[in-house]
Amino acid sequence: MEKLIHRHDQILKELDEKGHVLVQDLCEKLNVSSVTIRKDLNYLESLGLLFRNHGGASKQVRYAYEKNVGEKENINVEAKQAIAKAALSLIQENDCIILASGTTMHYLARMLVNSGPLTVLTSSLRVAIELCNNPNINIIQLGGEVRKSSTSIVGSISEGILKQFSCNKLFLGVDGIDPEFGISTSNAAEAHLNQVMIECADQTVILADSSKLNKKGFGKIASLDKIDYLITDAGISDEDKLGLEELGVNVMM
């Protein structure tokens, strides 16, 4: 087996610092051809040291896979709670907002216990139940097919109901945020409903911890130019933050 050479060490160091690297950037930094860099990346991937993707490589696999909502609740809990708390600053009295599904939305719903008056339209059964504790919040629950893994509603019935409304803001959780692919989720039906939600809202706010950055889910929701705000945690790199801001996304932490 070929041994790691100095160039490989440089690639891995760059990857450790940035989280992901591009072939073109490595060519310029290491003064070698793109053919050489691609061979290097393929070899390092065969050793399990990185994951290849279009145009470069990442420290982590770039594809997001569907997890049950119960499993998600135990992942990055503190970050999700902090993100939900930050989202409160974007909600004003008498707003009409959409809360999509996801564990971060559950935290946000709990934090709205003393808020209002508000109108909240939601696809999440758990969000609706949480909000029932607040008499100052008018709740509109979308109807349709229930996705048991996410305790949320999807499908043509919910999409038809949704199109009857216009809201100030949409708060949306995603499984992946990729500069080229955009925002995405691991379920196609959920992705399609989220597309309709974006059409019905004046502003779209993404609630996603930094582990979702530079990942792709199966179902594309929208390109990044459709996003107004991303609320994330301090784990976001300066490079990723700058790239999102150049696309017009306001990044909050």
PDB file of C-alpha atoms in Angstrom:
ATOM      1  CA  MET A   1       0.000   0.000   0.000  1.00  0.00           C
ATOM      2  CA  GLU A   2       1.233   3.475  -0.859  1.00  0.00           C
ATOM      3  CA  LYS A   3       2.357   5.458   2.186  1.00  0.00           C
ATOM      4  CA  LEU A   4       1.122   8.911   3.091  1.00  0.00           C
ATOM      5  CA  ILE A   5       3.424  11.535   1.627  1.00  0.00           C
ATOM      6  CA  HIS A   6       3.999  15.150   2.605  1.00  0.00           C
ATOM      7  CA  ARG A   7       1.340  16.376   0.140  1.00  0.00           C
ATOM      8  CA  HIS A   8      -1.237  14.085   1.740  1.00  0.00           C
ATOM      9  CA  ASP A   9      -0.384  15.503   5.154  1.00  0.00           C
ATOM     10  CA  GLN A  10      -0.864  19.016   3.798  1.00  0.00           C
ATOM     11  CA  ILE A  11      -4.269  18.091   2.371  1.00  0.00           C
ATOM     12  CA  LEU A  12      -5.380  16.577   5.682  1.00  0.00           C
ATOM     13  CA  LYS A  13      -4.120  19.607   7.604  1.00  0.00           C
ATOM     14  CA  GLU A  14      -6.090  21.900   5.303  1.00  0.00           C
ATOM     15  CA  LEU A  15      -9.144  19.696   5.782  1.00  0.00           C
ATOM     16  CA  ASP A  16      -8.803  19.795   9.574  1.00  0.00           C
ATOM     17  CA  GLU A  17      -8.690  23.583   9.509  1.00  0.00           C
ATOM     18  CA  LYS A  18     -11.569  24.167   7.102  1.00  0.00           C
ATOM     19  CA  GLY A  19     -13.796  21.089   7.316  1.00  0.00           C
ATOM     20  CA  HIS A  20     -13.919  20.829   3.520  1.00  0.00           C
ATOM     21  CA  VAL A  21     -11.547  21.575   0.635  1.00  0.00           C
ATOM     22  CA  LEU A  22     -11.837  22.251  -3.100  1.00  0.00           C
ATOM     23  CA  VAL A  23      -9.690  20.624  -5.760  1.00  0.00           C
ATOM     24  CA  GLN A  24      -8.898  23.963  -7.396  1.00  0.00           C
ATOM     25  CA  ASP A  25      -7.748  25.523  -4.121  1.00  0.00           C
ATOM     26  CA  LEU A  26      -5.497  22.546  -3.382  1.00  0.00           C
ATOM     27  CA  CYS A  27      -3.974  22.733  -6.880  1.00  0.00           C
ATOM     28  CA  GLU A  28      -2.995  26.350  -6.316  1.00  0.00           C
ATOM     29  CA  LYS A  29      -1.761  25.821  -2.767  1.00  0.00           C
ATOM     30  CA  LEU A  30       0.295  22.700  -3.520  1.00  0.00           C
ATOM     31  CA  ASN A  31       1.275  23.645  -7.094  1.00  0.00           C
ATOM     32  CA  VAL A  32       0.185  20.355  -8.679  1.00  0.00           C
ATOM     33  CA  SER A  33      -2.374  19.376 -11.303  1.00  0.00           C
ATOM     34  CA  SER A  34      -6.034  18.631 -10.672  1.00  0.00           C
ATOM     35  CA  VAL A  35      -5.425  15.032 -11.802  1.00  0.00           C
ATOM     36  CA  THR A  36      -2.855  14.617  -9.008  1.00  0.00           C
ATOM     37  CA  ILE A  37      -5.132  16.142  -6.383  1.00  0.00           C
ATOM     38  CA  ARG A  38      -8.062  13.946  -7.392  1.00  0.00           C
ATOM     39  CA  LYS A  39      -5.859  10.858  -7.142  1.00  0.00           C
ATOM     40  CA  ASP A  40      -4.730  12.020  -3.705  1.00  0.00           C
ATOM     41  CA  LEU A  41      -8.289  12.553  -2.538  1.00  0.00           C
ATOM     42  CA  ASN A  42      -9.417   9.175  -3.852  1.00  0.00           C
ATOM     43  CA  TYR A  43      -6.529   7.493  -2.047  1.00  0.00           C
ATOM     44  CA  LEU A  44      -7.192   9.295   1.229  1.00  0.00           C
ATOM     45  CA  GLU A  45     -10.875   8.383   0.962  1.00  0.00           C
ATOM     46  CA  SER A  46      -9.913   4.713   0.534  1.00  0.00           C
ATOM     47  CA  LEU A  47      -8.145   4.990   3.903  1.00  0.00           C
ATOM     48  CA  GLY A  48     -11.267   6.466   5.495  1.00  0.00           C
ATOM     49  CA  LEU A  49      -9.579   9.829   6.129  1.00  0.00           C
ATOM     50  CA  LEU A  50     -12.062  11.970   4.171  1.00  0.00           C
ATOM     51  CA  PHE A  51     -15.177  11.869   1.990  1.00  0.00           C
ATOM     52  CA  ARG A  52     -15.057  12.841  -1.673  1.00  0.00           C
ATOM     53  CA  ASN A  53     -17.710  15.125  -3.107  1.00  0.00           C
ATOM     54  CA  HIS A  54     -18.268  17.214  -6.207  1.00  0.00           C
ATOM     55  CA  GLY A  55     -15.271  19.516  -6.585  1.00  0.00           C
ATOM     56  CA  GLY A  56     -13.446  18.531  -3.420  1.00  0.00           C
ATOM     57  CA  ALA A  57     -13.626  16.618  -0.149  1.00  0.00           C
ATOM     58  CA  SER A  58     -15.080  16.880   3.349  1.00  0.00           C
ATOM     59  CA  LYS A  59     -14.205  15.595   6.819  1.00  0.00           C
ATOM     60  CA  GLN A  60     -17.714  14.233   7.164  1.00  0.00           C
ATOM     61  CA  VAL A  61     -20.057  12.483   4.766  1.00  0.00           C
ATOM     62  CA  ARG A  62     -22.042  15.182   2.980  1.00  0.00           C
ATOM     63  CA  TYR A  63     -25.317  13.282   2.744  1.00  0.00           C
ATOM     64  CA  ALA A  64     -27.919  13.585   5.478  1.00  0.00           C
ATOM     65  CA  TYR A  65     -29.994  10.518   6.277  1.00  0.00           C
ATOM     66  CA  GLU A  66     -33.449  10.400   7.811  1.00  0.00           C
ATOM     67  CA  LYS A  67     -33.611   9.868  11.557  1.00  0.00           C
ATOM     68  CA  ASN A  68     -36.622   9.288  13.773  1.00  0.00           C
ATOM     69  CA  VAL A  69     -37.708  12.380  15.709  1.00  0.00           C
ATOM     70  CA  GLY A  70     -36.971  10.585  18.994  1.00  0.00           C
ATOM     71  CA  GLU A  71     -33.378  10.015  17.913  1.00  0.00           C
ATOM     72  CA  LYS A  72     -32.990  13.620  16.743  1.00  0.00           C
ATOM     73  CA  GLU A  73     -34.078  14.953  20.123  1.00  0.00           C
ATOM     74  CA  ASN A  74     -30.872  13.653  21.690  1.00  0.00           C
ATOM     75  CA  ILE A  75     -28.535  15.276  19.135  1.00  0.00           C
ATOM     76  CA  ASN A  76     -26.967  18.739  19.699  1.00  0.00           C
ATOM     77  CA  VAL A  77     -29.590  19.580  22.321  1.00  0.00           C
ATOM     78  CA  GLU A  78     -27.881  22.671  23.773  1.00  0.00           C
ATOM     79  CA  ALA A  79     -27.222  24.137  20.326  1.00  0.00           C
ATOM     80  CA  LYS A  80     -30.846  23.606  19.278  1.00  0.00           C
ATOM     81  CA  GLN A  81     -32.161  25.252  22.428  1.00  0.00           C
ATOM     82  CA  ALA A  82     -29.873  28.264  21.904  1.00  0.00           C
ATOM     83  CA  ILE A  83     -30.956  28.522  18.262  1.00  0.00           C
ATOM     84  CA  ALA A  84     -34.636  28.405  19.249  1.00  0.00           C
ATOM     85  CA  LYS A  85     -34.046  31.144  21.841  1.00  0.00           C
ATOM     86  CA  ALA A  86     -32.357  33.338  19.214  1.00  0.00           C
ATOM     87  CA  ALA A  87     -35.347  32.838  16.903  1.00  0.00           C
ATOM     88  CA  LEU A  88     -37.630  34.515  19.456  1.00  0.00           C
ATOM     89  CA  SER A  89     -36.071  37.887  18.572  1.00  0.00           C
ATOM     90  CA  LEU A  90     -37.597  37.619  15.086  1.00  0.00           C
ATOM     91  CA  ILE A  91     -41.140  37.027  16.328  1.00  0.00           C
ATOM     92  CA  GLN A  92     -43.294  40.078  17.086  1.00  0.00           C
ATOM     93  CA  GLU A  93     -46.781  40.492  18.506  1.00  0.00           C
ATOM     94  CA  ASN A  94     -49.599  39.891  16.023  1.00  0.00           C
ATOM     95  CA  ASP A  95     -47.291  38.077  13.594  1.00  0.00           C
ATOM     96  CA  CYS A  96     -48.703  35.255  11.500  1.00  0.00           C
ATOM     97  CA  ILE A  97     -45.926  32.659  11.343  1.00  0.00           C
ATOM     98  CA  ILE A  98     -45.354  29.144  10.045  1.00  0.00           C
ATOM     99  CA  LEU A  99     -43.538  26.633  12.240  1.00  0.00           C
ATOM    100  CA  ALA A 100     -42.450  23.589  10.266  1.00  0.00           C
ATOM    101  CA  SER A 101     -41.561  20.225  11.824  1.00  0.00           C
ATOM    102  CA  GLY A 102     -38.393  19.217  13.641  1.00  0.00           C
ATOM    103  CA  THR A 103     -36.938  19.061  17.127  1.00  0.00           C
ATOM    104  CA  THR A 104     -35.696  22.668  17.079  1.00  0.00           C
ATOM    105  CA  MET A 105     -39.282  23.746  16.363  1.00  0.00           C
ATOM    106  CA  HIS A 106     -40.398  21.831  19.461  1.00  0.00           C
ATOM    107  CA  TYR A 107     -37.993  23.896  21.570  1.00  0.00           C
ATOM    108  CA  LEU A 108     -39.172  27.112  19.925  1.00  0.00           C
ATOM    109  CA  ALA A 109     -42.820  26.226  20.601  1.00  0.00           C
ATOM    110  CA  ARG A 110     -42.037  25.662  24.290  1.00  0.00           C
ATOM    111  CA  MET A 111     -40.313  29.054  24.458  1.00  0.00           C
ATOM    112  CA  LEU A 112     -43.421  30.773  23.088  1.00  0.00           C
ATOM    113  CA  VAL A 113     -45.322  29.919  26.258  1.00  0.00           C
ATOM    114  CA  ASN A 114     -45.495  33.578  27.369  1.00  0.00           C
ATOM    115  CA  SER A 115     -45.707  35.119  23.895  1.00  0.00           C
ATOM    116  CA  GLY A 116     -48.580  36.548  21.950  1.00  0.00           C
ATOM    117  CA  PRO A 117     -50.865  37.480  20.518  1.00  0.00           C
ATOM    118  CA  LEU A 118     -49.741  35.350  17.560  1.00  0.00           C
ATOM    119  CA  THR A 119     -51.181  33.188  14.829  1.00  0.00           C
ATOM    120  CA  VAL A 120     -49.146  30.043  14.211  1.00  0.00           C
ATOM    121  CA  LEU A 121     -49.712  27.726  11.289  1.00  0.00           C
ATOM    122  CA  THR A 122     -47.872  24.418  11.700  1.00  0.00           C
ATOM    123  CA  SER A 123     -47.371  21.027  10.098  1.00  0.00           C
ATOM    124  CA  SER A 124     -46.058  19.585  13.367  1.00  0.00           C
ATOM    125  CA  LEU A 125     -48.451  17.783  15.692  1.00  0.00           C
ATOM    126  CA  ARG A 126     -46.059  18.221  18.619  1.00  0.00           C
ATOM    127  CA  VAL A 127     -45.689  21.948  18.001  1.00  0.00           C
ATOM    128  CA  ALA A 128     -49.478  22.364  17.984  1.00  0.00           C
ATOM    129  CA  ILE A 129     -49.792  20.464  21.279  1.00  0.00           C
ATOM    130  CA  GLU A 130     -47.058  22.600  22.894  1.00  0.00           C
ATOM    131  CA  LEU A 131     -48.759  25.817  21.770  1.00  0.00           C
ATOM    132  CA  CYS A 132     -52.098  24.732  23.213  1.00  0.00           C
ATOM    133  CA  ASN A 133     -50.699  25.803  26.577  1.00  0.00           C
ATOM    134  CA  ASN A 134     -50.765  29.453  25.459  1.00  0.00           C
ATOM    135  CA  PRO A 135     -54.224  31.083  25.262  1.00  0.00           C
ATOM    136  CA  ASN A 136     -52.758  34.037  23.322  1.00  0.00           C
ATOM    137  CA  ILE A 137     -51.720  31.941  20.340  1.00  0.00           C
ATOM    138  CA  ASN A 138     -54.186  31.081  17.586  1.00  0.00           C
ATOM    139  CA  ILE A 139     -53.151  27.696  16.144  1.00  0.00           C
ATOM    140  CA  ILE A 140     -53.883  26.451  12.636  1.00  0.00           C
ATOM    141  CA  GLN A 141     -52.951  22.793  12.283  1.00  0.00           C
ATOM    142  CA  LEU A 142     -52.392  21.545   8.742  1.00  0.00           C
ATOM    143  CA  GLY A 143     -54.297  18.389   7.920  1.00  0.00           C
ATOM    144  CA  GLY A 144     -53.309  15.471   5.727  1.00  0.00           C
ATOM    145  CA  GLU A 145     -51.083  12.410   5.833  1.00  0.00           C
ATOM    146  CA  VAL A 146     -49.183  11.888   9.093  1.00  0.00           C
ATOM    147  CA  ARG A 147     -45.477  11.051   8.910  1.00  0.00           C
ATOM    148  CA  LYS A 148     -45.055   9.059  12.107  1.00  0.00           C
ATOM    149  CA  SER A 149     -41.251   9.295  12.079  1.00  0.00           C
ATOM    150  CA  SER A 150     -41.449  13.094  12.365  1.00  0.00           C
ATOM    151  CA  THR A 151     -44.943  13.437  13.917  1.00  0.00           C
ATOM    152  CA  SER A 152     -45.778  15.899  11.151  1.00  0.00           C
ATOM    153  CA  ILE A 153     -48.209  16.353   8.275  1.00  0.00           C
ATOM    154  CA  VAL A 154     -47.264  16.085   4.577  1.00  0.00           C
ATOM    155  CA  GLY A 155     -48.972  15.615   1.235  1.00  0.00           C
ATOM    156  CA  SER A 156     -51.333  17.313  -1.198  1.00  0.00           C
ATOM    157  CA  ILE A 157     -54.064  17.993   1.381  1.00  0.00           C
ATOM    158  CA  SER A 158     -51.717  19.972   3.621  1.00  0.00           C
ATOM    159  CA  GLU A 159     -50.239  21.785   0.617  1.00  0.00           C
ATOM    160  CA  GLY A 160     -53.726  22.800  -0.557  1.00  0.00           C
ATOM    161  CA  ILE A 161     -54.629  24.191   2.870  1.00  0.00           C
ATOM    162  CA  LEU A 162     -51.321  26.030   3.127  1.00  0.00           C
ATOM    163  CA  LYS A 163     -51.857  27.878  -0.158  1.00  0.00           C
ATOM    164  CA  GLN A 164     -54.875  29.648   1.369  1.00  0.00           C
ATOM    165  CA  PHE A 165     -52.655  31.628   3.752  1.00  0.00           C
ATOM    166  CA  SER A 166     -50.039  34.366   3.697  1.00  0.00           C
ATOM    167  CA  CYS A 167     -47.653  34.651   6.651  1.00  0.00           C
ATOM    168  CA  ASN A 168     -44.959  37.019   7.880  1.00  0.00           C
ATOM    169  CA  LYS A 169     -42.255  34.452   8.541  1.00  0.00           C
ATOM    170  CA  LEU A 170     -41.516  30.784   8.082  1.00  0.00           C
ATOM    171  CA  PHE A 171     -39.305  29.009  10.629  1.00  0.00           C
ATOM    172  CA  LEU A 172     -37.858  25.920   9.008  1.00  0.00           C
ATOM    173  CA  GLY A 173     -35.506  23.151  10.081  1.00  0.00           C
ATOM    174  CA  VAL A 174     -33.418  21.361   7.460  1.00  0.00           C
ATOM    175  CA  ASP A 175     -31.119  18.337   7.196  1.00  0.00           C
ATOM    176  CA  GLY A 176     -28.607  19.924   4.845  1.00  0.00           C
ATOM    177  CA  ILE A 177     -27.245  23.299   3.745  1.00  0.00           C
ATOM    178  CA  ASP A 178     -24.996  23.151   0.697  1.00  0.00           C
ATOM    179  CA  PRO A 179     -23.650  26.155  -1.272  1.00  0.00           C
ATOM    180  CA  GLU A 180     -24.555  24.582  -4.619  1.00  0.00           C
ATOM    181  CA  PHE A 181     -27.525  22.330  -3.822  1.00  0.00           C
ATOM    182  CA  GLY A 182     -29.192  24.700  -1.368  1.00  0.00           C
ATOM    183  CA  ILE A 183     -31.287  23.654   1.630  1.00  0.00           C
ATOM    184  CA  SER A 184     -32.638  20.130   1.730  1.00  0.00           C
ATOM    185  CA  THR A 185     -34.259  17.449   3.825  1.00  0.00           C
ATOM    186  CA  SER A 186     -34.064  13.669   3.790  1.00  0.00           C
ATOM    187  CA  ASN A 187     -37.734  13.140   2.849  1.00  0.00           C
ATOM    188  CA  ALA A 188     -39.135  14.117  -0.558  1.00  0.00           C
ATOM    189  CA  ALA A 189     -42.708  14.758   0.667  1.00  0.00           C
ATOM    190  CA  GLU A 190     -41.416  16.994   3.460  1.00  0.00           C
ATOM    191  CA  ALA A 191     -39.251  18.872   0.957  1.00  0.00           C
ATOM    192  CA  HIS A 192     -42.229  19.565  -1.317  1.00  0.00           C
ATOM    193  CA  LEU A 193     -44.347  20.850   1.572  1.00  0.00           C
ATOM    194  CA  ASN A 194     -41.458  23.094   2.658  1.00  0.00           C
ATOM    195  CA  GLN A 195     -41.312  24.552  -0.866  1.00  0.00           C
ATOM    196  CA  VAL A 196     -44.964  25.576  -0.575  1.00  0.00           C
ATOM    197  CA  MET A 197     -44.290  27.047   2.874  1.00  0.00           C
ATOM    198  CA  ILE A 198     -41.581  29.294   1.401  1.00  0.00           C
ATOM    199  CA  GLU A 199     -44.034  30.528  -1.237  1.00  0.00           C
ATOM    200  CA  CYS A 200     -46.551  31.442   1.487  1.00  0.00           C
ATOM    201  CA  ALA A 201     -44.150  33.431   3.694  1.00  0.00           C
ATOM    202  CA  ASP A 202     -42.645  36.895   3.323  1.00  0.00           C
ATOM    203  CA  GLN A 203     -39.412  35.772   4.986  1.00  0.00           C
ATOM    204  CA  THR A 204     -37.778  32.383   5.491  1.00  0.00           C
ATOM    205  CA  VAL A 205     -35.742  31.680   8.620  1.00  0.00           C
ATOM    206  CA  ILE A 206     -33.666  28.491   8.769  1.00  0.00           C
ATOM    207  CA  LEU A 207     -32.967  27.018  12.204  1.00  0.00           C
ATOM    208  CA  ALA A 208     -30.024  24.633  11.860  1.00  0.00           C
ATOM    209  CA  ASP A 209     -26.983  23.797  13.960  1.00  0.00           C
ATOM    210  CA  SER A 210     -23.597  23.906  12.235  1.00  0.00           C
ATOM    211  CA  SER A 211     -23.489  20.116  11.711  1.00  0.00           C
ATOM    212  CA  LYS A 212     -26.010  20.634   8.874  1.00  0.00           C
ATOM    213  CA  LEU A 213     -23.603  22.842   6.877  1.00  0.00           C
ATOM    214  CA  ASN A 214     -22.046  21.418   3.700  1.00  0.00           C
ATOM    215  CA  LYS A 215     -24.458  18.488   3.717  1.00  0.00           C
ATOM    216  CA  LYS A 216     -27.210  17.437   1.329  1.00  0.00           C
ATOM    217  CA  GLY A 217     -30.475  15.644   1.979  1.00  0.00           C
ATOM    218  CA  PHE A 218     -32.354  13.633  -0.637  1.00  0.00           C
ATOM    219  CA  GLY A 219     -35.036  16.256  -1.267  1.00  0.00           C
ATOM    220  CA  LYS A 220     -34.060  19.759  -2.325  1.00  0.00           C
ATOM    221  CA  ILE A 221     -36.202  22.494  -0.785  1.00  0.00           C
ATOM    222  CA  ALA A 222     -34.760  25.669  -2.286  1.00  0.00           C
ATOM    223  CA  SER A 223     -31.611  27.444  -3.340  1.00  0.00           C
ATOM    224  CA  LEU A 224     -29.874  29.633  -0.773  1.00  0.00           C
ATOM    225  CA  ASP A 225     -31.050  32.868  -2.388  1.00  0.00           C
ATOM    226  CA  LYS A 226     -34.548  32.036  -1.091  1.00  0.00           C
ATOM    227  CA  ILE A 227     -33.318  32.242   2.513  1.00  0.00           C
ATOM    228  CA  ASP A 228     -33.456  35.452   4.561  1.00  0.00           C
ATOM    229  CA  TYR A 229     -31.969  34.266   7.865  1.00  0.00           C
ATOM    230  CA  LEU A 230     -29.928  31.331   9.104  1.00  0.00           C
ATOM    231  CA  ILE A 231     -29.813  30.916  12.877  1.00  0.00           C
ATOM    232  CA  THR A 232     -26.995  28.529  13.804  1.00  0.00           C
ATOM    233  CA  ASP A 233     -24.300  27.988  16.449  1.00  0.00           C
ATOM    234  CA  ALA A 234     -20.690  29.097  16.893  1.00  0.00           C
ATOM    235  CA  GLY A 235     -19.468  25.975  15.111  1.00  0.00           C
ATOM    236  CA  ILE A 236     -19.980  27.650  11.727  1.00  0.00           C
ATOM    237  CA  SER A 237     -16.653  28.486  10.064  1.00  0.00           C
ATOM    238  CA  ASP A 238     -15.776  32.042   9.022  1.00  0.00           C
ATOM    239  CA  GLU A 239     -15.585  30.812   5.426  1.00  0.00           C
ATOM    240  CA  ASP A 240     -19.082  29.315   5.489  1.00  0.00           C
ATOM    241  CA  LYS A 241     -20.517  32.392   7.209  1.00  0.00           C
ATOM    242  CA  LEU A 242     -18.972  34.732   4.632  1.00  0.00           C
ATOM    243  CA  GLY A 243     -20.175  32.562   1.741  1.00  0.00           C
ATOM    244  CA  LEU A 244     -23.760  32.611   3.028  1.00  0.00           C
ATOM    245  CA  GLU A 245     -23.695  36.355   3.655  1.00  0.00           C
ATOM    246  CA  GLU A 246     -22.456  36.948   0.110  1.00  0.00           C
ATOM    247  CA  LEU A 247     -25.612  35.172  -1.075  1.00  0.00           C
ATOM    248  CA  GLY A 248     -27.751  37.546   0.982  1.00  0.00           C
ATOM    249  CA  VAL A 249     -28.372  35.296   3.977  1.00  0.00           C
ATOM    250  CA  ASN A 250     -28.320  37.024   7.372  1.00  0.00           C
ATOM    251  CA  VAL A 251     -26.415  34.668   9.692  1.00  0.00           C
ATOM    252  CA  MET A 252     -27.362  34.828  13.390  1.00  0.00           C
ATOM    253  CA  MET A 253     -25.841  32.938  16.316  1.00  0.00           C
TER     254      MET A 253
END
